[in-house]
Short mmCIF file of C-alpha atoms and ligand atoms in Angstrom, two decimals:
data_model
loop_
_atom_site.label_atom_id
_atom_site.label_comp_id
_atom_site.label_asym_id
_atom_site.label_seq_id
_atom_site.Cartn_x
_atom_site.Cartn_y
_atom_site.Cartn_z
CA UNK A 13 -10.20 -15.64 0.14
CA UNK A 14 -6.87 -15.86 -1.32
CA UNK A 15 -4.64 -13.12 -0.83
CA UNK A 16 -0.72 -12.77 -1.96
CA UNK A 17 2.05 -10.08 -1.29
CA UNK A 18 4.73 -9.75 -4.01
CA UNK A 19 8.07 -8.59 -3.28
CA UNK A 20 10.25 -7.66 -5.75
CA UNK A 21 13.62 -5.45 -6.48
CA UNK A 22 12.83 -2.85 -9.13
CA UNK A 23 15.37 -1.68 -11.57
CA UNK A 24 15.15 1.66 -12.12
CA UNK A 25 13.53 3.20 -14.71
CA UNK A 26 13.28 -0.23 -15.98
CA UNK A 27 9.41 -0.59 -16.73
CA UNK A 28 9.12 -3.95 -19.31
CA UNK A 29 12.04 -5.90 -17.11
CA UNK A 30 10.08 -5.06 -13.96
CA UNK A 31 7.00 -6.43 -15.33
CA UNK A 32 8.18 -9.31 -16.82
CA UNK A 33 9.62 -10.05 -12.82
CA UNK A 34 6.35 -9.62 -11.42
CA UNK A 35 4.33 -11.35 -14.62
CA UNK A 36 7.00 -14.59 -13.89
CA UNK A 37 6.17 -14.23 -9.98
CA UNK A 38 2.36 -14.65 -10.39
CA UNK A 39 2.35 -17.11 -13.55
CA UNK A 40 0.14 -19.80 -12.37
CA UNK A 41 -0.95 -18.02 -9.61
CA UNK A 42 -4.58 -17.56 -8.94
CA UNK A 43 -6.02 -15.54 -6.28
CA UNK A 44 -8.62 -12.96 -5.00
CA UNK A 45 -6.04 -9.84 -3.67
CA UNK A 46 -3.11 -9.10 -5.51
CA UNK A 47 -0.57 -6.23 -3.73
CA UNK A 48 2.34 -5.09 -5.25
CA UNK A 49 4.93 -2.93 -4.02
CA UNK A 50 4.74 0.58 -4.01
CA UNK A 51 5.96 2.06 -7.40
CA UNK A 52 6.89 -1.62 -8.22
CA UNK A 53 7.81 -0.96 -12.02
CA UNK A 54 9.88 2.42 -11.60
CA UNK A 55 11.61 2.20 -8.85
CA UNK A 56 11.77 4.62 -5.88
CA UNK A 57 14.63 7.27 -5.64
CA UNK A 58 14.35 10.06 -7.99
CA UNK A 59 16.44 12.74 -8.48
CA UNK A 60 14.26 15.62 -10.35
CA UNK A 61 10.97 16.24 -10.47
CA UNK A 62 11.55 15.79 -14.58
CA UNK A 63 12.92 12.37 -13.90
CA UNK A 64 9.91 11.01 -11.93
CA UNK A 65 7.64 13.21 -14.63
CA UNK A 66 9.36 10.90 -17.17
CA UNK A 67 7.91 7.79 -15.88
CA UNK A 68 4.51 8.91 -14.90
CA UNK A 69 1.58 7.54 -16.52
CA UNK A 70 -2.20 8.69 -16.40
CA UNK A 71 -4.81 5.78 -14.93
CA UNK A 72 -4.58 4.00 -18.39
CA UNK A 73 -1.38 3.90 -19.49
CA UNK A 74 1.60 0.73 -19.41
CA UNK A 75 0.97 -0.02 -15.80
CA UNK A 76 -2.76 -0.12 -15.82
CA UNK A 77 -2.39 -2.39 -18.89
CA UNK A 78 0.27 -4.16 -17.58
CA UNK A 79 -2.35 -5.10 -13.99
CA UNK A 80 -5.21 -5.37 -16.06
CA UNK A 81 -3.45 -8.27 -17.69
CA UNK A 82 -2.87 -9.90 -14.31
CA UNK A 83 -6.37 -9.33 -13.10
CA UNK A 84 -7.73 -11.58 -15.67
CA UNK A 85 -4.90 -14.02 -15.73
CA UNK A 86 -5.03 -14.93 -12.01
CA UNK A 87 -8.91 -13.89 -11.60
CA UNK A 88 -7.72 -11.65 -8.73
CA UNK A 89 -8.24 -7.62 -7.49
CA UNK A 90 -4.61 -5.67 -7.70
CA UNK A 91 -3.73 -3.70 -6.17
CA UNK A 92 0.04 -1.79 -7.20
CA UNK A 93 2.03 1.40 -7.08
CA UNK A 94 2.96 3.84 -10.21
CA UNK A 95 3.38 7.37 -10.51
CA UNK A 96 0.61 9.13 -11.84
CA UNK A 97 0.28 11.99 -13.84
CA UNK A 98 -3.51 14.19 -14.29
CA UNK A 99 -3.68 17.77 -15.67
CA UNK A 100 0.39 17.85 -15.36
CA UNK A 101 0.25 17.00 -11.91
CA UNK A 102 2.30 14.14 -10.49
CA UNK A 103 1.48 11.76 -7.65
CA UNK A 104 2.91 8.60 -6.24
CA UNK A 105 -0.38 6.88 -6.65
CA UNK A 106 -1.81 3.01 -6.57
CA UNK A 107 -3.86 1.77 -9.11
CA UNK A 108 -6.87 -0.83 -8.22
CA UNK A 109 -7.88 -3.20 -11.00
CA UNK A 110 -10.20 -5.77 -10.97
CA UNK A 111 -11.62 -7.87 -13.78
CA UNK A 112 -9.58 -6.11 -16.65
CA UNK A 113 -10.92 -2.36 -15.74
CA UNK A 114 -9.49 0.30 -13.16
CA UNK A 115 -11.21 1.13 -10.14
CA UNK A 116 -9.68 3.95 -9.34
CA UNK A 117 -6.28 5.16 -8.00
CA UNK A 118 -5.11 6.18 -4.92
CA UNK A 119 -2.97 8.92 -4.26
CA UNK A 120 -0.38 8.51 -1.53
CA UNK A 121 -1.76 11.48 0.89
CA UNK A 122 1.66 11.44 3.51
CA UNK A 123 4.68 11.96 1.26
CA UNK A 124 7.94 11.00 2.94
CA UNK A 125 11.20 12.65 2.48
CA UNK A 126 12.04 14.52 -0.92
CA UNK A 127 8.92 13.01 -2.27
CA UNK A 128 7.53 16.26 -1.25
CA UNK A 129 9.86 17.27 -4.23
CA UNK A 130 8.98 15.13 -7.03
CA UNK A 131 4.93 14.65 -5.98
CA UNK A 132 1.91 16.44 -5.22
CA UNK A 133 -0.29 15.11 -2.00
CA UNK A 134 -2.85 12.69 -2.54
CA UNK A 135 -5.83 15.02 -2.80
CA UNK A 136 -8.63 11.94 -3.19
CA UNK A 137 -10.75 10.83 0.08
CA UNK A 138 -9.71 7.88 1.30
CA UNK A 139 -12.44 5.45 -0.19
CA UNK A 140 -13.37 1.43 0.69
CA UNK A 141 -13.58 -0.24 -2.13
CA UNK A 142 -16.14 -3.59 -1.93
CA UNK A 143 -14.88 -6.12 -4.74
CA UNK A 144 -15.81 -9.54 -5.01
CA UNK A 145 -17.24 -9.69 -1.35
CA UNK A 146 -13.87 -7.81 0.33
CA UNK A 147 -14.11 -4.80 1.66
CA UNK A 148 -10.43 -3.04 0.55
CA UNK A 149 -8.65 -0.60 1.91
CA UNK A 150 -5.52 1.30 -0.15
CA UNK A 151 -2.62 3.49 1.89
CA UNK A 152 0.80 4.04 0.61
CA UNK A 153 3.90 3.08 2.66
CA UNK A 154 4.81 6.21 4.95
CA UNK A 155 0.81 6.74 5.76
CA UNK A 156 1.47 4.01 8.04
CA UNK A 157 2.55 6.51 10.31
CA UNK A 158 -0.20 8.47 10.13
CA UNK A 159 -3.04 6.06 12.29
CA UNK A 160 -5.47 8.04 11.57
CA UNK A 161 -5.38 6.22 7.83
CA UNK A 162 -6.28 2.97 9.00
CA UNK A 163 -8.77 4.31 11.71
CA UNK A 164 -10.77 6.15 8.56
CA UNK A 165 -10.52 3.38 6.63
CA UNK A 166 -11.79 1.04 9.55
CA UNK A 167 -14.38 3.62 10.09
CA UNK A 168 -15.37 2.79 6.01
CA UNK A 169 -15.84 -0.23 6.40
CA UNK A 170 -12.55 -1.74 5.48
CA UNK A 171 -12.07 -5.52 6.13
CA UNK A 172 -8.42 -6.10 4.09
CA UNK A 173 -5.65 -3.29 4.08
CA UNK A 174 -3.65 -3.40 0.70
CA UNK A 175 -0.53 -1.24 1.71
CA UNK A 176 2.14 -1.44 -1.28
CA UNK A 177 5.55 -0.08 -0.09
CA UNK A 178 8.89 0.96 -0.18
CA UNK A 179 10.01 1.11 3.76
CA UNK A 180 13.24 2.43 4.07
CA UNK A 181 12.81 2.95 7.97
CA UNK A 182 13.09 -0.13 10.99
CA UNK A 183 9.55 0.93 12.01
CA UNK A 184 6.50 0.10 10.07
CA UNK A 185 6.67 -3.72 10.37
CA UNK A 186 5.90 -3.77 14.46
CA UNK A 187 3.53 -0.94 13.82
CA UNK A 188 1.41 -3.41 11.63
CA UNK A 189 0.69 -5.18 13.95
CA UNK A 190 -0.46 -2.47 16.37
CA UNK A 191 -2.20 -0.98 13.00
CA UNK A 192 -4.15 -4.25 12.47
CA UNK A 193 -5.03 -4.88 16.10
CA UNK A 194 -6.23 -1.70 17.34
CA UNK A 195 -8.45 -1.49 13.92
CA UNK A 196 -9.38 -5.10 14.04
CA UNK A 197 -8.42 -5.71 10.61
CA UNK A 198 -6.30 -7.41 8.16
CA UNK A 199 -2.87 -5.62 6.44
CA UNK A 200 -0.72 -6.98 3.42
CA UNK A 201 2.41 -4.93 3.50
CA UNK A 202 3.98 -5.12 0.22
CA UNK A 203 7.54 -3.65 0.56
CA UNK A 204 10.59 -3.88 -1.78
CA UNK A 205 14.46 -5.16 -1.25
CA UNK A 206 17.28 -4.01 -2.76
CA UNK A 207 19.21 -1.16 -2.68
CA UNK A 208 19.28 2.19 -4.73
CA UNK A 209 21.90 4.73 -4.67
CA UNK A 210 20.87 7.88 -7.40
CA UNK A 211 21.77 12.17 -7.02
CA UNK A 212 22.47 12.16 -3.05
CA UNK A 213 20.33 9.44 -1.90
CA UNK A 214 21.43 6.08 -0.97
CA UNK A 215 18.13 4.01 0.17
CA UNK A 216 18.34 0.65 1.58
CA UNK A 217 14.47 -0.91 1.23
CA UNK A 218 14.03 -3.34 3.96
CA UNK A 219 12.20 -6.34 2.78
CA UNK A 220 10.22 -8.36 5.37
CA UNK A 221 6.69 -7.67 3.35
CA UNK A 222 3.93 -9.48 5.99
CA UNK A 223 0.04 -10.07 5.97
CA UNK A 224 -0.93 -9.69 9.72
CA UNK A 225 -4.35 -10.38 11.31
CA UNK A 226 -7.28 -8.61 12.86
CA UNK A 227 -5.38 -10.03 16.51
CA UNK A 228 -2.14 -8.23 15.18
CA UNK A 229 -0.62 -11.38 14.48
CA UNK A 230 2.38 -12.36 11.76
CA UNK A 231 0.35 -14.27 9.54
CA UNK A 232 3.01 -14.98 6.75
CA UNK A 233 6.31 -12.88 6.44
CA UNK A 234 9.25 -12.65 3.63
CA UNK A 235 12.95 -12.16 4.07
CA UNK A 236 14.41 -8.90 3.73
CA UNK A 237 16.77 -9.06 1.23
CA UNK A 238 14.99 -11.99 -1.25
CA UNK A 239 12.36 -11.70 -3.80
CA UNK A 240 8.96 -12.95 -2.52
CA UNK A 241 5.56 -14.41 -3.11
CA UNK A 242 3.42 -15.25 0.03
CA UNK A 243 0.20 -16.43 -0.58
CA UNK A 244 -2.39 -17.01 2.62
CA UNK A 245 -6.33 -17.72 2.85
CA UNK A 246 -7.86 -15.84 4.70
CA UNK A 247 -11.42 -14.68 5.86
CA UNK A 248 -12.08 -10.90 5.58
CA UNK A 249 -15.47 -11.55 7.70
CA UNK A 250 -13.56 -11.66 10.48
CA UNK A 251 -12.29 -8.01 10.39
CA UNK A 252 -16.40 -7.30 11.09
CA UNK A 253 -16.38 -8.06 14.70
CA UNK A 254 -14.60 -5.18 16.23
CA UNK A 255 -15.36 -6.67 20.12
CA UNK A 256 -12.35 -7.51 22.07
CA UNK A 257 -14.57 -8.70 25.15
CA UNK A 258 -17.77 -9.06 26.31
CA UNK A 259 -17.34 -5.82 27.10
CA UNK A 260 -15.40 -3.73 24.87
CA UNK A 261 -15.72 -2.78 20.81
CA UNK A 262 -13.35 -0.80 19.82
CA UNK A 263 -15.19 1.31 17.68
CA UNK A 264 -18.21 1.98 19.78
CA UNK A 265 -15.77 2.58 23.15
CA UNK A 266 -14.07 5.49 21.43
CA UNK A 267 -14.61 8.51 23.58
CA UNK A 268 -14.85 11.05 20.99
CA UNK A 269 -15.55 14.42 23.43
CA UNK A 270 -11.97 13.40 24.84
CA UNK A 271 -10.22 13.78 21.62
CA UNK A 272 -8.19 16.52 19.76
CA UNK A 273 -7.40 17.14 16.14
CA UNK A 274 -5.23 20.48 16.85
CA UNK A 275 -2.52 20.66 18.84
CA UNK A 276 -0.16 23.47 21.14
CA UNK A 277 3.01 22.03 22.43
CA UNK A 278 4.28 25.17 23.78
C1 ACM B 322 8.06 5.61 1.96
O1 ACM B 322 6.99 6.16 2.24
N1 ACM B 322 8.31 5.12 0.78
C2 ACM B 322 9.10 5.47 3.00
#
């Protein structure tokens, strides 16, 4: 299976140039997985609730268009990050698209930073969603932080992570790899470069989008201050065999009665 990682540098507010980027990016490209960047057509730093209200969409507005036009002109699933609007709620959502229909979106469930603000909290399950033989996973940027994401999603079945970003921390590259490797599954990372300075924020977005392996190794990484396409084959089959020994699976070794979900730290 082919999969590819698009990096790009969104202008803001600047929803036709941003597509005609990403349309240039991909022409001629043909593939299975698609993942954009997280809010890849809006850019990121808002500075009112009304502003990111603006440029929200519901599940079939410019945006879904927009992939639904990529799905059938490189054949593949994609996977890309808008801001969503249902029932005058806003989210900082993903849509999935495959053969020129959405899926479903995904709404980002740990906001960072004044997103709390401008967004509502993902308020969907996490889902697995089984397209053309690959079993897909969908988290937004900062859930990275949150393992527990990639665990229930591993627990679902998930063979590919799609994870469209915007990292503005040092972090979530190295914790990829730990992501991919204690889950025993594949991860395209799909961040953005460039730099965006709006109301009091002044973000720096950090580049270095990667596709990392079920071992937790770098398959393919991008620059951090470039645009970027990497493309990769790989086999999402592989993500099935969760033993790391003879001895050892990580799913079946979990010790369950050992584990918390609350917590006292006094
Ligand atoms: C982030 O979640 N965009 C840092």
């Amino acid at each position: 299976m082919k999969v590819v990682c698009i990096q790009n540098a969104p202008k803001f507010g600047a929803k036709e140039k941003n597509f005609q980027e990403v349309r240039s990016l991909l022409n001629k490209v043909k593939a299975d997985l698609i993942v954009l960047p997280e809010l890849f057509a809006t850019g990121y730093t808002f500075t009112s609730k009304a502003e990111a209200k603006e440029l929200a969409e519901t599940n079939h507005g410019k945006t879904a268009e927009f992939l639904k036009e990529l799905s059938i002109k490189t054949g593949a699933t994609i996977i890309g990050g808008f801001v969503e609007i249902e029932d005058e709620k806003i989210y900082n959502s993903a849509l999935i698209v495959s053969e020129n229909k959405v899926i479903d979106t995904y709404r980002k469930i740990h906001l960072f930073n004044k997103e709390k603000l401008w967004f509502e909290p993902g308020d969907k399950p996490l889902k697995v969603y089984d397209v053309k033989g690959m079993k897909i996973g969908v988290m937004i940027c900062f859930d990275w932080m949150f393992p527990e994401v990639c665990r229930t999603l591993t627990l679902l079945g998930m063979q590919v992570l799609a994870h469209p970003s915007n990292l503005v921390m040092p972090y979530c590259q190295n914790a990829m790899v730990t992501r991919c490797l204690e889950n025993r599954i594949f991860a395209i990372t799909s961040n953005r470069i460039g730099r965006e300075k709006r109301g009091q924020d002044d973000f720096n977005f950090t580049g270095m989008s990667q596709i990392t392996n079920f071992n937790g190794e770098i398959l393919s990484s991008a620059p951090d201050k470039k645009t970027d396409v990497l493309s990769i084959e790989i086999d999402p089959n592989k993500a099935k065999d969760k033993m790391i020994n003879d001895f050892n699976n990580l799913l079946d070794d979990r010790r369950l009665d050992f584990y918390k979900t609350s917590y006292n730290l006094e």
